[in-house]
XYZ file of C-alpha atoms in Angstrom:
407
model
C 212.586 -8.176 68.640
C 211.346 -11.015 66.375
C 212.061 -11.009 62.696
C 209.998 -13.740 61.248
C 205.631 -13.624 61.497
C 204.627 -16.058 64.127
C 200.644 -17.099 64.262
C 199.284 -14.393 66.049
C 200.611 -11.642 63.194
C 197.514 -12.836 60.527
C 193.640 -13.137 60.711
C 193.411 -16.694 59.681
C 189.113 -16.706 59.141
C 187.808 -18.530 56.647
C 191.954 -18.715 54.659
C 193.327 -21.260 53.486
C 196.914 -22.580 55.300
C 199.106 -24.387 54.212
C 200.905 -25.862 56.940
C 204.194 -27.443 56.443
C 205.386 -30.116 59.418
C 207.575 -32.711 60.481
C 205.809 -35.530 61.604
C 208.547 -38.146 60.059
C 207.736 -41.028 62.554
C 209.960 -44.141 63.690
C 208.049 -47.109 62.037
C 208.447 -50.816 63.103
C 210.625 -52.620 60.323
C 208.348 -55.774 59.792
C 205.014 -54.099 59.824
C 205.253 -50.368 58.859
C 203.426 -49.196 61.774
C 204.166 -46.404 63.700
C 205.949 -47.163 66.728
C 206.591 -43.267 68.579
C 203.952 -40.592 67.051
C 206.100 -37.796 69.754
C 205.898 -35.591 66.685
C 202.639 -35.488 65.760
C 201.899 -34.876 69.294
C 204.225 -31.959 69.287
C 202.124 -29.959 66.087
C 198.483 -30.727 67.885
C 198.804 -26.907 69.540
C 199.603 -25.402 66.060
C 197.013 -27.176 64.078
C 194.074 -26.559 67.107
C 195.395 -22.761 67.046
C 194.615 -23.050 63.275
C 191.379 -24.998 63.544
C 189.883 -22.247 66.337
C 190.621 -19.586 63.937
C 188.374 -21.364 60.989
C 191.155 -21.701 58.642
C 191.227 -24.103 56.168
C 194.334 -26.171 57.188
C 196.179 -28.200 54.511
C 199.135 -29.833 55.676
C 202.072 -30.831 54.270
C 204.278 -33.292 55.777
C 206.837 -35.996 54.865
C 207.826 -39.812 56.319
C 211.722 -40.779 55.348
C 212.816 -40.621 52.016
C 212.502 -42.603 48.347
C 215.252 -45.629 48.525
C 214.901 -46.005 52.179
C 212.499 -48.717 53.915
C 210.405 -46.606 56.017
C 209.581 -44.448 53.093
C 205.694 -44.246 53.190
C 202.299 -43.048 52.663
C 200.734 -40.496 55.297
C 197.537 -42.604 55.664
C 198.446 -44.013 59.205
C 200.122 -40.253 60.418
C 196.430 -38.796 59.317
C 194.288 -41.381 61.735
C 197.081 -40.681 64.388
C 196.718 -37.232 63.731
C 192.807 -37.372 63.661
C 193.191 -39.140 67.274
C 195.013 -37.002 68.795
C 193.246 -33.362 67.350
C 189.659 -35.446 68.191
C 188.504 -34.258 65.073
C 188.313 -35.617 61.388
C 191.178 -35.898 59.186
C 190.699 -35.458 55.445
C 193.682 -37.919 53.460
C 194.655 -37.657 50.075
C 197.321 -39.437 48.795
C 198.465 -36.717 46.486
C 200.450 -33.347 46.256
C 199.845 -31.615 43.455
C 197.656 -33.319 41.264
C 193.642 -32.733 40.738
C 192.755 -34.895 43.569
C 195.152 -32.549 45.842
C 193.938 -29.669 44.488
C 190.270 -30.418 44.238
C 190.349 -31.545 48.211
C 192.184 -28.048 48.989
C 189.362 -26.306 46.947
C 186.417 -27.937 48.685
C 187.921 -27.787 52.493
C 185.664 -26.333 55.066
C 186.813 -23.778 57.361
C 187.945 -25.447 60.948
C 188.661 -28.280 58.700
C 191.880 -30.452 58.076
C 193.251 -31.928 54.932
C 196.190 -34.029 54.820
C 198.179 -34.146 51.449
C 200.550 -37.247 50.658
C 204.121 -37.713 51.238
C 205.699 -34.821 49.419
C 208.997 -36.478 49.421
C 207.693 -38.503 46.555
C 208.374 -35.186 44.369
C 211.596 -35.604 42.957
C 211.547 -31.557 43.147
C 211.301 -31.648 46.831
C 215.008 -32.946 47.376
C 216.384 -30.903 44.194
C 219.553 -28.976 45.165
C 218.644 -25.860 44.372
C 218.461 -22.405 46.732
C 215.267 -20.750 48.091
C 214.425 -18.805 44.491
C 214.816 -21.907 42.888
C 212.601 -23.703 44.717
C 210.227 -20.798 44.189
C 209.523 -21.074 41.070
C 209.507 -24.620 41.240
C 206.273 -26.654 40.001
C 204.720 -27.234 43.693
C 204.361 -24.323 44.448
C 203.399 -22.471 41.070
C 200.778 -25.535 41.071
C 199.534 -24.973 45.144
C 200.449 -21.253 46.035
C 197.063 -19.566 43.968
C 194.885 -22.250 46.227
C 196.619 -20.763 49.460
C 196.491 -16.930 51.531
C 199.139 -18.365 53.932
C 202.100 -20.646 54.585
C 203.020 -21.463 58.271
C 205.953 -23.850 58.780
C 206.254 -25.855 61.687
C 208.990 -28.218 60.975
C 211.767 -27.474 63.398
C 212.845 -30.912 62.671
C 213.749 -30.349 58.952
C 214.318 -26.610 59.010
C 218.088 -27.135 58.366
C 217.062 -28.412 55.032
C 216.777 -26.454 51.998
C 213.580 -27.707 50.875
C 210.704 -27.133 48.135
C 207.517 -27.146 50.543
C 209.862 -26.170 53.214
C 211.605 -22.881 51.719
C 209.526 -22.003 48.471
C 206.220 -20.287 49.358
C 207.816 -18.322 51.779
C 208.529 -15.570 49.068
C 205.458 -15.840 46.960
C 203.134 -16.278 50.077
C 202.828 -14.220 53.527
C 204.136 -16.805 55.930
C 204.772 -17.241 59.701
C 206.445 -20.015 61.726
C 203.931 -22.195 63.832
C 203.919 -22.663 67.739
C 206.300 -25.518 67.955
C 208.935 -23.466 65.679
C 209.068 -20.429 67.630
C 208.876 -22.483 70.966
C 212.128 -24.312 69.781
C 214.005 -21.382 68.593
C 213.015 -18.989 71.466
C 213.454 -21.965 73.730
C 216.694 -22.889 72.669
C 218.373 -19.293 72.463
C 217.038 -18.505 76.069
C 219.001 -21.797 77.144
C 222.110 -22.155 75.011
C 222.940 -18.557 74.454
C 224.084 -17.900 77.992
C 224.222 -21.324 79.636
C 224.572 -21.789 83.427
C 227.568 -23.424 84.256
C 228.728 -26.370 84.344
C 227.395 -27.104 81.132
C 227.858 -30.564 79.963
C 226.974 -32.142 76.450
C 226.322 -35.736 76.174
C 227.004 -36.900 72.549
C 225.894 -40.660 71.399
C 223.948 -42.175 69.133
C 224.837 -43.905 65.823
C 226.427 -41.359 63.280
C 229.499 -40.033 64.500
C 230.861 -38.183 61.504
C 229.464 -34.943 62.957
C 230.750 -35.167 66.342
C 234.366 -32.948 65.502
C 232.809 -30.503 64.292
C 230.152 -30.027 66.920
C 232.325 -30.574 69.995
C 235.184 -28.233 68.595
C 232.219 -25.980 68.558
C 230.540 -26.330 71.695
C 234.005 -26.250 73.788
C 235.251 -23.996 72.005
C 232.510 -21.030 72.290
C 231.496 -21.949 75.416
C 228.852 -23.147 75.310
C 229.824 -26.571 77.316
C 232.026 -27.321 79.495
C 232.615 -30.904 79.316
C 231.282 -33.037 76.591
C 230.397 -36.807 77.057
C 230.620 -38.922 74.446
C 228.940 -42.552 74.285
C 227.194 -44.670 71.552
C 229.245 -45.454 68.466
C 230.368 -41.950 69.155
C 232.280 -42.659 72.231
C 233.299 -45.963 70.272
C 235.140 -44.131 67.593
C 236.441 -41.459 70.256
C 237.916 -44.653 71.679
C 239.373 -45.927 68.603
C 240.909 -42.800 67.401
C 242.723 -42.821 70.830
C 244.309 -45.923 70.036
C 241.774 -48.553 71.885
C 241.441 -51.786 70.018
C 237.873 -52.076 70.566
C 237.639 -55.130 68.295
C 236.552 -56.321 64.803
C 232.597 -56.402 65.487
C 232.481 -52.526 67.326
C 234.418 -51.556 64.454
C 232.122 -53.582 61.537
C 228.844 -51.289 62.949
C 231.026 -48.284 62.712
C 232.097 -48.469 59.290
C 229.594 -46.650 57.284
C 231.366 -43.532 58.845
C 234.772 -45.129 59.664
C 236.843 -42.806 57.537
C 240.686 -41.905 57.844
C 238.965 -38.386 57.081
C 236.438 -38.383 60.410
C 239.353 -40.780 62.631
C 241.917 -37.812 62.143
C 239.364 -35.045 62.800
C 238.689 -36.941 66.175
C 242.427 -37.532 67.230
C 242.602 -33.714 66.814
C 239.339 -32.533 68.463
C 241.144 -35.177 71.668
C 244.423 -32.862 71.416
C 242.460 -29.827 71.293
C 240.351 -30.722 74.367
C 242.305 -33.323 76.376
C 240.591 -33.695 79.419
C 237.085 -31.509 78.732
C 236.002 -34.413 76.647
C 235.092 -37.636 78.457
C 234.773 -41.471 77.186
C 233.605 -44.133 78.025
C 235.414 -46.298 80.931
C 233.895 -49.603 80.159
C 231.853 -50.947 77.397
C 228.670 -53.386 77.821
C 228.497 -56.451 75.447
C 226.102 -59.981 75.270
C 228.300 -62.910 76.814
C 226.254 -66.081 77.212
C 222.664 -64.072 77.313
C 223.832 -61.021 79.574
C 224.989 -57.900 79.933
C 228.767 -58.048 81.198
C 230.733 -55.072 81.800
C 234.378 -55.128 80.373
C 236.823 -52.630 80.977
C 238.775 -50.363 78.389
C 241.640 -52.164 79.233
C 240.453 -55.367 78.436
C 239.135 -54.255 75.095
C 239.205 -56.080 72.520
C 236.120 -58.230 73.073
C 234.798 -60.733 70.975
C 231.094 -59.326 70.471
C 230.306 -55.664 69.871
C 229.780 -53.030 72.070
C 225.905 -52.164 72.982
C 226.065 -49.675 75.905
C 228.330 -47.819 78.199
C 229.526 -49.925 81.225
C 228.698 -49.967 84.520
C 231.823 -47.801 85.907
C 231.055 -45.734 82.363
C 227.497 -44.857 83.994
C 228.879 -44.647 87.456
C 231.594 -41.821 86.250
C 229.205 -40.101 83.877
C 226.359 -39.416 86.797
C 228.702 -38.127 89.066
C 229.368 -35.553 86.411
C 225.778 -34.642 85.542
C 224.436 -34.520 88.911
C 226.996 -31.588 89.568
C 225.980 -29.759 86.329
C 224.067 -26.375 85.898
C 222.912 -27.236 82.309
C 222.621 -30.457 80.303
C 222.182 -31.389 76.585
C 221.746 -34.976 75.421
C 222.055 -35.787 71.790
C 221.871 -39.817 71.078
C 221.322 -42.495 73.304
C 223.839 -44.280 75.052
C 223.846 -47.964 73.449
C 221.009 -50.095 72.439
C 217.952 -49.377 74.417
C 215.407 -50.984 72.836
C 217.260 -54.405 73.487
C 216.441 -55.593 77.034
C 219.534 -54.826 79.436
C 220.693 -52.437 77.209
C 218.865 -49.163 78.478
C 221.227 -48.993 81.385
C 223.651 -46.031 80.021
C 220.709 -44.338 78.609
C 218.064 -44.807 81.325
C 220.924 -43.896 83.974
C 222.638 -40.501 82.178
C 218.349 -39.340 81.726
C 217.978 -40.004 85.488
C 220.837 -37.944 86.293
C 219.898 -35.309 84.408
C 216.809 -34.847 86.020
C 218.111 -35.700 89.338
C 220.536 -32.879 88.845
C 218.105 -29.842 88.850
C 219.631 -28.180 85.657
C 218.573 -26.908 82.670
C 218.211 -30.178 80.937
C 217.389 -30.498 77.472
C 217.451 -33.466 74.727
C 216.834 -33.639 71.087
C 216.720 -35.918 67.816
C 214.687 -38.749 67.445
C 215.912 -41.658 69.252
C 216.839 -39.883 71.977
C 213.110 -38.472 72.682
C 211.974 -42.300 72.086
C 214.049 -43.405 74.735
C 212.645 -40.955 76.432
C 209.360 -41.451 76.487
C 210.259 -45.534 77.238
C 211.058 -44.704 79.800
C 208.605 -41.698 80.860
C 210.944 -38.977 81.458
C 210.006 -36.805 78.335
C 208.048 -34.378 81.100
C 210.858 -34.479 83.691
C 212.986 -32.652 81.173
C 213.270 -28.641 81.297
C 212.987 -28.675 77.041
C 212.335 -31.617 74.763
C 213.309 -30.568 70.935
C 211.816 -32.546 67.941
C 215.298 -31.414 66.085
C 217.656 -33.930 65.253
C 220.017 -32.421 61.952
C 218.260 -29.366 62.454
C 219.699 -28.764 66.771
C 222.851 -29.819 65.557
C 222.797 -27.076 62.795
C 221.080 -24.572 65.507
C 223.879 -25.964 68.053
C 226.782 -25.245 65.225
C 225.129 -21.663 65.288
C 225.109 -22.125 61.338
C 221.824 -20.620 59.600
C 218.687 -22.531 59.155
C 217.538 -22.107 56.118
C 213.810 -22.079 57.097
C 214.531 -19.538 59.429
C 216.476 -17.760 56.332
C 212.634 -18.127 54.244
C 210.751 -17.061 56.927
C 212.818 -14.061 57.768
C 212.848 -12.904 54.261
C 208.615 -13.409 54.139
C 208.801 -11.111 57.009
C 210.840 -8.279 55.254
C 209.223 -8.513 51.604
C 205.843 -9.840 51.995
């Protein structure tokens, strides 16, 4: 039995939505432009649902965060957004102010209005707990314009937002398609996994991985976990490989004695259930060379899994029952580099299981290489799977459930 509203709970006629979603895009570094729009794709079915119903849809939506590079107006996300619904997209480069407001006021039914980054409230980020956020100034200033709030950001709901947590108990609210697709989705898969289940862990944080393969192995819910990226770098290093100065120099944002001892004990705990990388790729002269854990260390960094790596990893996933892939395997977007990642994707396919991936990157890679529709789920979460994954509480989930009980 459900216990949150989905979309079909409300009569949405001539209302007013306010429609909270995560269409935080990879951008290209030199020119700002979006280079992967997977997750504005992913909302279309939500926001057509919405449109059929004549609601007024206003939707709120952030792109990074202040400080960081890719931190940016929604203009671009509304055209993409406008291309793929085929219909008009209203943008105004505010939140809260008059022009915000006086664009929510006028909207048409069927209609679509796009409100500006709302990470450029400091209020958004404040630390505070769902009450807090509440009574916070967004939504005192947007919830009278508004007869519903419908989040569909699976890919933020581990965050304890303003726009994502606070209407939900001041306004009726229900989670979107894409939300309940990735929860339901999930639980059906992860709950009661067919075996073997196998994780593959990679990408470039690693701080995380401990705590989310101690998890995974130890409630069953894999089998076997992979590592590769920087994760299966530090892995590596905590088990005493010297995998040389430059591996180490891109690993040292998160290269703490803290993390290194958590992953020396998770490799005690787990021995031979957790598997690492074999062989390393690096650039010698111009090309990809394979060099062996035993020859480590090497002179220039590590940007994929090697060759025998791949080989040994297949082999593994074409025998499982279920598959999860979190984080690419090295550097795919540099030519010759997509081997470990384009080769562990093939074999999950090729293997017939459940197969699901998740987080950004890793659904990019994807869809380089045109395998996001060969795959049994494809999740838009990145922090928020792992958190799901952890089985630790969302607190979106937490806002919407409480909507369902007290509004």
């Amino acid at each position: 039995m459900k216990d949150f509203h989905t979309l079909e709970d409300f009569d949405f006629k001539d209302k007013t939505v306010l429609l909270r979603v995560d269409i935080n895009c990879p951008l290209d570094k030199e020119t700002l432009e979006i280079i992967n729009d997977s997750r504005i794709r992913r909302i279309i079915p939500t926001v057509r649902e919405l449109m059929g119903k004549r609601a007024k849809v206003v939707i709120l939506a952030h792109q990074s965060r202040k400080g960081k590079w890719d931190f940016t107006p929604l203009d671009q996300h509304s055209k993409r957004l406008a291309r793929h619904l085929n219909h008009d997209v209203i943008y105004v480069d505010d939140v809260m102010g008059d022009d915000a407001k006086n664009a929510i006021k006028n909207l048409e039914p069927g209609n679509v209005l796009l409100l500006g980054n709302v990470r450029a409230l400091d209020l958004e980020t404040a630390k505070i707990d769902m009450e807090g956020h509440s009574k916070s100034e967004l939504v005192t200033e947007l919830a009278p314009l508004i007869d519903y709030y419908v989040c569909d950001a699976f890919g933020a709901a581990h965050r304890s937002q303003c726009s994502l947590v606070g209407f939900a108990p001041k306004v009726p609210s229900a989670s979107g398609r894409l939300m309940a697709k990735e929860l339901f989705a999930l639980s059906a898969i992860f709950d009661n996994p067919r075996r073997p289940s196998v994780f593959i862990l990679g990408g470039a944080k690693f701080g995380d991985a401990s705590d989310m393969i101690d998890h995974v192995l130890g409630s069953g819910m894999a089998d076997t976990v992979i590592l590769v990226g920087l994760a299966g770098n530090a892995f590596l290093l905590a088990r005493g490989v010297d995998i040389g100065a430059a591996s180490e120099k891109v690993l040292q944002d998160e290269l703490t004695e803290e993390n290194l001892n958590a992953a020396k004990r998770i490799l005690s705990k787990y021995g031979q259930r957790i598997l690492l990388p074999v062989d390393v790729a690096v650039e010698r002269d111009g090309k990809r060379v394979s060099v062996l854990v035993g020859d480590l260390p090497s002179e220039e960094p590590a940007l994929d899994i090697g060759d025998a790596s791949i080989e040994k990893f297949r082999k593994v996933l074409l025998s499982s029952k279920t598959c999860f892939m979190s984080g690419p395997a090295g550097m795919y977007e540099k030519a010759g580099f997509e081997d470990g990642t384009y080769e562990i994707m093939s074999a999950m396919i090729q293997s017939g299981a459940q197969s699901v991936i998740g987080g950004g990157h890793t659904v990019g890679a994807a869809d380089k290489f045109d395998f996001t529709d060969r795959f049994s789920y494809v999740s838009t979460g990145g922090g928020a799977l792992e958190t799901f994954l952890l089985g630790e509480p969302l607190p979106v989930v937490e806002a919407l459930r409480h909507s369902f009980k007290n509004l």
